[in-house]
Amino acid sequence: MNIPFANRRLLALSVLFSLGLISAAALAQSPSQAAGSERRWVIIVDSGNQAGEIVESCGTARDCKLRYIFKDNGRGPEILERIRYAADGTLERYAATGESTFGSSVDERFASKNGRAQWQSTAERGSTDAAAGKLYLPLQGSGIVYEAMARLTAGGKTLAMLPTGEVTRRTLTTLALGEGEQRRELELVAFSGLGLTPDFVWITRGALPQIFAYVIPGYSVTVPAGFEGLSARLIEAQKTAENQLLAGFAARLSAPLEGLSVIRNARLFVSERARLRDGLHDVYILRGRISSIQPAGAGREATQPVRELDAGGRVMLPGLFDMHAHVGRWEGGLNLATGVTTVRDLGNDNPTVQQIIDETAAGTVFGPQIVPTGFLEGESPYSARNGFVISTLDQAKRAVDWYAAHGYPQIKIYNSFPREHLRATVAYAHERGLRVSGHVPAFLRARDVVEAGFDELNHINQIMLNFLVDERTDTRTLQRFYLPAEKTAGLDFEGSAVREFIDLLKARGTNIDPTLTTFDFLRQRDGELSAAYAAIADHLPVTLQRGLVSGGMKIPNERVHALYNRSYARMIDFVGRMHRAGIPLVAGTDAIAGFTLQRELELYVQAGIPAAEVLRIATWNGAKYSRVLADRGSLEVGKLADLMLVDGDPTQDIAAIRNVALVVTQGRSIDPAAVFRELGIKPFVATSPRWEKTGR
Ligand SMILES: [Zn+2]
């Protein structure tokens, strides 16, 4: 999903925390926005395809209408906005109507007069008598309000926002582009205060800046129509500027563990057997690996470590695996602070993910280790533009060869993959030694792809659809969300169809990546706090908490709400049934980094899986199905020191997994509380254990 000029850093986050915005308040001030003027931006996704546009037309200097539409992967918002600007550059009136990405209706209004303002949308309502000089931030919409924000934060000014929050901006780099008529003097600014990470926007330089472009490297570029040719320069310049910020991040928030280090008095989790080891142990770390594990205090005098840390009886776990991510450069801190030290990327722009893997290894990107999966999609009007998009079997085979040569352990087939080439492609991937997972291509059922040789199925909805689709169901559309929401509640789990399907999975040894949490939105009504993030909501910056009350689905009444809730509860139950039938699970998010995985594990316990077995799924299974069990996934001598300390006992109470006190990975030590503070998040642990230098 793409939201033009809004906070898109943590794309996954944007699904929940998207803050729409409205267009430039300063029209009255800017000679260029004369009455009757029109501006048009095009939204280009990485494959070069135009996937959307924003068209602004202003009847007078202070009254504008915007039409914003974006379609990618069979979904996207369509929104109309009406804006009236106040003389001071803020908003006087705002109205937005239309449809959000997943079909819920958008109906948002704001009005301000004489310092008194009120706002109302399907997710919230509020008012204030202290509105003077503050800029309203709509929840949905085209997002062109960054133009007003850019003008109102000029000269280092801090801008108060409505309903809440403050914004500042700084210039990261400048760029002169184009020739003659097309010549533009631009600057890349970073707005801080709206999200966990900065928002980057390209604006024109000068006293009355205008929005010029918005870039998400590796995903999309939004530029004025006619300026598409400048995209590559903008992307390069922005990547350089972002990497400079990121490098500072990594250096500030992690410390190298050079020489022999020891963590004393820890309770070790034996991931392979899903239980805690008896007694306390000392874990020695040297050159990024576990060099020795001894009973607590054994040989203490002789070992001569450079530094030591007392775990104080805390539980030590191997680093967690997020088995369903789409990595960017900015969610790494959130992953590491929550103990997620390895993520499996399940589809991305190939050059981008390769760069991020190198930048992470070089320490310029602060984030977990990445295991890439090769995204393989078919050409159709609904195609998701990642990885390789193919039409012929030969193209599919060449894509597999590319992935095999680049060390990918797996490919992921997507919604529009041509059925006629599926079996041959799966066989070819196996020949090349790769695992195959995926969505179920349209007009097939999960049972068909398992019989075709899939090793893994991604997403609980793709599994439920096995029992719900007919030959006309097109799962490339929103049907893949609405059908499971409507019908799962009535499914007979004791019936032959379900039993035979589970038997088939068992017989074929297929594993499942349910991503239950990312489907919580199926039953969330606008205005209702997301159950997926309720446990952490009050730790987040208030500006983000706002985004947690936006649903996404069209849920017209209480009856439908109850139905969708029952369906979601049964999806959770189905995961428990698969586990009890001996079908291996892996835990993934496909949404906000870190926090989503914590919720995912909680839902597995809710599905009836014992907490200790859930931790095995998140560690041992993750390493096994990422093919990195040789050096991760358990606390063993010789393996990477890839571990975390937790306050409380998550083998008893899975919620304790949120209390991460220390993370060690990639030869560095990370204090989660410090990372959370940097991100504007209230830490989860009161006191972090400290390393003591031994003076050796
Ligand atoms: Zn995904």
mmCIF file of C-alpha atoms in Angstrom, residues 383-558:
data_model
loop_
_atom_site.group_PDB
_atom_site.id
_atom_site.type_symbol
_atom_site.label_atom_id
_atom_site.label_comp_id
_atom_site.label_asym_id
_atom_site.label_seq_id
_atom_site.Cartn_x
_atom_site.Cartn_y
_atom_site.Cartn_z
ATOM 1 C CA SER A 383 0.789 -7.952 -10.088
ATOM 2 C CA ALA A 384 2.798 -6.927 -7.016
ATOM 3 C CA ARG A 385 5.919 -5.303 -8.422
ATOM 4 C CA ASN A 386 8.685 -6.967 -6.480
ATOM 5 C CA GLY A 387 11.378 -9.505 -7.264
ATOM 6 C CA PHE A 388 10.746 -10.925 -10.726
ATOM 7 C CA VAL A 389 7.410 -10.645 -12.556
ATOM 8 C CA ILE A 390 7.238 -13.349 -15.228
ATOM 9 C CA SER A 391 4.981 -14.562 -18.027
ATOM 10 C CA THR A 392 6.793 -17.626 -19.373
ATOM 11 C CA LEU A 393 8.258 -20.802 -17.845
ATOM 12 C CA ASP A 394 11.660 -19.859 -19.212
ATOM 13 C CA GLN A 395 11.511 -16.511 -17.402
ATOM 14 C CA ALA A 396 10.506 -18.319 -14.193
ATOM 15 C CA LYS A 397 13.472 -20.686 -14.524
ATOM 16 C CA ARG A 398 15.870 -17.822 -15.166
ATOM 17 C CA ALA A 399 14.549 -16.089 -12.032
ATOM 18 C CA VAL A 400 15.166 -19.283 -10.033
ATOM 19 C CA ASP A 401 18.703 -19.437 -11.421
ATOM 20 C CA TRP A 402 19.296 -15.838 -10.340
ATOM 21 C CA TYR A 403 18.049 -16.545 -6.835
ATOM 22 C CA ALA A 404 20.021 -19.778 -6.544
ATOM 23 C CA ALA A 405 23.227 -18.050 -7.644
ATOM 24 C CA HIS A 406 22.659 -15.265 -5.071
ATOM 25 C CA GLY A 407 22.367 -17.795 -2.251
ATOM 26 C CA TYR A 408 18.608 -17.597 -1.689
ATOM 27 C CA PRO A 409 17.410 -20.725 0.209
ATOM 28 C CA GLN A 410 13.838 -20.280 -0.994
ATOM 29 C CA ILE A 411 11.504 -18.706 -3.523
ATOM 30 C CA LYS A 412 8.025 -17.291 -2.822
ATOM 31 C CA ILE A 413 5.317 -17.643 -5.441
ATOM 32 C CA TYR A 414 2.710 -14.862 -5.523
ATOM 33 C CA ASN A 415 -0.971 -14.315 -6.415
ATOM 34 C CA SER A 416 -0.741 -13.839 -10.189
ATOM 35 C CA PHE A 417 1.729 -16.659 -10.911
ATOM 36 C CA PRO A 418 0.561 -18.522 -14.055
ATOM 37 C CA ARG A 419 -0.964 -21.882 -13.003
ATOM 38 C CA GLU A 420 0.261 -23.650 -16.108
ATOM 39 C CA HIS A 421 3.907 -23.068 -15.142
ATOM 40 C CA LEU A 422 3.595 -23.801 -11.411
ATOM 41 C CA ARG A 423 4.537 -27.516 -11.211
ATOM 42 C CA ALA A 424 7.514 -27.135 -13.565
ATOM 43 C CA THR A 425 8.768 -24.075 -11.679
ATOM 44 C CA VAL A 426 8.494 -25.818 -8.301
ATOM 45 C CA ALA A 427 10.335 -28.867 -9.692
ATOM 46 C CA TYR A 428 13.020 -26.611 -11.182
ATOM 47 C CA ALA A 429 13.503 -24.765 -7.888
ATOM 48 C CA HIS A 430 13.861 -28.077 -6.063
ATOM 49 C CA GLU A 431 16.373 -29.211 -8.676
ATOM 50 C CA ARG A 432 18.344 -26.055 -7.859
ATOM 51 C CA GLY A 433 18.123 -26.908 -4.125
ATOM 52 C CA LEU A 434 15.626 -24.158 -3.206
ATOM 53 C CA ARG A 435 12.543 -24.474 -1.014
ATOM 54 C CA VAL A 436 9.267 -23.159 -2.394
ATOM 55 C CA SER A 437 6.629 -21.228 -0.476
ATOM 56 C CA GLY A 438 3.999 -18.772 -1.343
ATOM 57 C CA HIS A 439 0.589 -17.423 -1.612
ATOM 58 C CA VAL A 440 -1.734 -19.646 -3.606
ATOM 59 C CA PRO A 441 -1.920 -18.351 -7.193
ATOM 60 C CA ALA A 442 -5.388 -17.184 -8.202
ATOM 61 C CA PHE A 443 -7.887 -19.880 -9.235
ATOM 62 C CA LEU A 444 -6.005 -22.589 -7.334
ATOM 63 C CA ARG A 445 -6.454 -23.956 -3.813
ATOM 64 C CA ALA A 446 -3.830 -24.472 -1.123
ATOM 65 C CA ARG A 447 -4.229 -28.232 -1.565
ATOM 66 C CA ASP A 448 -3.249 -27.852 -5.274
ATOM 67 C CA VAL A 449 0.016 -26.053 -4.503
ATOM 68 C CA VAL A 450 0.922 -28.528 -1.742
ATOM 69 C CA GLU A 451 0.372 -31.353 -4.234
ATOM 70 C CA ALA A 452 2.498 -29.363 -6.713
ATOM 71 C CA GLY A 453 5.362 -29.544 -4.195
ATOM 72 C CA PHE A 454 5.195 -26.366 -2.076
ATOM 73 C CA ASP A 455 7.336 -26.754 1.060
ATOM 74 C CA GLU A 456 5.588 -23.939 2.926
ATOM 75 C CA LEU A 457 2.376 -21.913 2.866
ATOM 76 C CA ASN A 458 2.344 -18.208 3.808
ATOM 77 C CA HIS A 459 -0.657 -16.535 5.535
ATOM 78 C CA ILE A 460 -3.613 -18.033 7.349
ATOM 79 C CA ASN A 461 -6.070 -16.477 4.871
ATOM 80 C CA GLN A 462 -4.443 -18.424 2.019
ATOM 81 C CA ILE A 463 -5.137 -21.625 3.997
ATOM 82 C CA MET A 464 -8.737 -20.752 4.878
ATOM 83 C CA LEU A 465 -9.407 -19.923 1.226
ATOM 84 C CA ASN A 466 -8.661 -23.577 0.449
ATOM 85 C CA PHE A 467 -12.087 -24.391 1.860
ATOM 86 C CA LEU A 468 -13.890 -21.256 0.643
ATOM 87 C CA VAL A 469 -13.018 -20.468 -2.982
ATOM 88 C CA ASP A 470 -14.869 -21.654 -6.083
ATOM 89 C CA GLU A 471 -13.693 -21.565 -9.721
ATOM 90 C CA ARG A 472 -14.747 -17.891 -10.046
ATOM 91 C CA THR A 473 -13.119 -16.545 -6.855
ATOM 92 C CA ASP A 474 -10.325 -14.104 -7.790
ATOM 93 C CA THR A 475 -7.987 -13.997 -4.797
ATOM 94 C CA ARG A 476 -5.931 -11.226 -6.397
ATOM 95 C CA THR A 477 -8.704 -8.877 -5.286
ATOM 96 C CA LEU A 478 -9.901 -7.923 -1.774
ATOM 97 C CA GLN A 479 -11.887 -11.147 -1.834
ATOM 98 C CA ARG A 480 -8.857 -12.828 -0.268
ATOM 99 C CA PHE A 481 -9.613 -10.841 2.875
ATOM 100 C CA TYR A 482 -13.426 -10.620 2.843
ATOM 101 C CA LEU A 483 -14.156 -14.294 2.049
ATOM 102 C CA PRO A 484 -12.182 -15.658 5.067
ATOM 103 C CA ALA A 485 -13.666 -12.921 7.283
ATOM 104 C CA GLU A 486 -17.203 -13.862 6.248
ATOM 105 C CA LYS A 487 -16.944 -17.640 5.968
ATOM 106 C CA THR A 488 -14.337 -19.023 8.373
ATOM 107 C CA ALA A 489 -16.758 -18.740 11.303
ATOM 108 C CA GLY A 490 -19.003 -21.328 9.658
ATOM 109 C CA LEU A 491 -16.314 -23.787 8.606
ATOM 110 C CA ASP A 492 -16.600 -27.343 9.959
ATOM 111 C CA PHE A 493 -13.154 -28.118 11.343
ATOM 112 C CA GLU A 494 -14.227 -31.695 12.092
ATOM 113 C CA GLY A 495 -15.333 -32.222 8.492
ATOM 114 C CA SER A 496 -13.523 -34.376 5.913
ATOM 115 C CA ALA A 497 -12.233 -31.412 3.873
ATOM 116 C CA VAL A 498 -10.323 -29.991 6.838
ATOM 117 C CA ARG A 499 -9.134 -33.407 8.072
ATOM 118 C CA GLU A 500 -7.900 -34.441 4.624
ATOM 119 C CA PHE A 501 -6.103 -31.129 4.155
ATOM 120 C CA ILE A 502 -4.304 -31.423 7.495
ATOM 121 C CA ASP A 503 -3.399 -35.032 6.643
ATOM 122 C CA LEU A 504 -1.982 -33.848 3.315
ATOM 123 C CA LEU A 505 0.164 -31.190 5.000
ATOM 124 C CA LYS A 506 1.365 -33.799 7.460
ATOM 125 C CA ALA A 507 2.139 -36.318 4.742
ATOM 126 C CA ARG A 508 4.057 -33.774 2.662
ATOM 127 C CA GLY A 509 5.905 -32.215 5.657
ATOM 128 C CA THR A 510 4.712 -28.773 4.598
ATOM 129 C CA ASN A 511 5.337 -26.029 7.162
ATOM 130 C CA ILE A 512 3.107 -23.027 7.779
ATOM 131 C CA ASP A 513 3.805 -19.286 8.205
ATOM 132 C CA PRO A 514 0.393 -18.146 9.535
ATOM 133 C CA THR A 515 1.117 -14.402 10.206
ATOM 134 C CA LEU A 516 -2.036 -14.311 12.359
ATOM 135 C CA THR A 517 -1.386 -10.854 13.803
ATOM 136 C CA THR A 518 -1.299 -9.050 10.479
ATOM 137 C CA PHE A 519 -4.882 -10.280 9.924
ATOM 138 C CA ASP A 520 -6.177 -8.747 13.143
ATOM 139 C CA PHE A 521 -7.436 -5.857 10.987
ATOM 140 C CA LEU A 522 -10.048 -8.197 9.497
ATOM 141 C CA ARG A 523 -12.124 -7.705 12.633
ATOM 142 C CA GLN A 524 -11.077 -4.214 13.730
ATOM 143 C CA ARG A 525 -13.751 -1.519 13.465
ATOM 144 C CA ASP A 526 -12.798 2.125 12.987
ATOM 145 C CA GLY A 527 -12.462 3.826 16.365
ATOM 146 C CA GLU A 528 -11.570 0.554 18.108
ATOM 147 C CA LEU A 529 -8.027 0.160 19.455
ATOM 148 C CA SER A 530 -6.155 -2.549 17.524
ATOM 149 C CA ALA A 531 -6.044 -5.711 19.670
ATOM 150 C CA ALA A 532 -2.756 -6.553 17.973
ATOM 151 C CA TYR A 533 -0.998 -3.559 19.534
ATOM 152 C CA ALA A 534 -3.109 -2.836 22.610
ATOM 153 C CA ALA A 535 -0.388 -4.252 24.883
ATOM 154 C CA ILE A 536 2.197 -1.752 23.684
ATOM 155 C CA ALA A 537 0.039 1.231 22.676
ATOM 156 C CA ASP A 538 0.806 3.356 25.705
ATOM 157 C CA HIS A 539 4.544 2.958 25.106
ATOM 158 C CA LEU A 540 4.265 4.626 21.702
ATOM 159 C CA PRO A 541 4.484 8.318 20.809
ATOM 160 C CA VAL A 542 0.963 9.804 20.973
ATOM 161 C CA THR A 543 1.069 10.690 17.282
ATOM 162 C CA LEU A 544 1.348 6.987 16.525
ATOM 163 C CA GLN A 545 -1.226 5.840 19.007
ATOM 164 C CA ARG A 546 -3.698 7.700 16.844
ATOM 165 C CA GLY A 547 -3.058 5.298 13.981
ATOM 166 C CA LEU A 548 -4.022 2.306 16.128
ATOM 167 C CA VAL A 549 -7.720 3.106 16.019
ATOM 168 C CA SER A 550 -8.110 2.959 12.247
ATOM 169 C CA GLY A 551 -9.571 -0.290 10.985
ATOM 170 C CA GLY A 552 -9.479 -0.894 7.262
ATOM 171 C CA MET A 553 -12.217 -3.320 6.442
ATOM 172 C CA LYS A 554 -15.776 -2.400 5.564
ATOM 173 C CA ILE A 555 -17.650 -3.471 8.735
ATOM 174 C CA PRO A 556 -21.113 -1.876 8.371
ATOM 175 C CA ASN A 557 -22.779 -3.157 11.574
ATOM 176 C CA GLU A 558 -22.554 -5.132 14.820
#
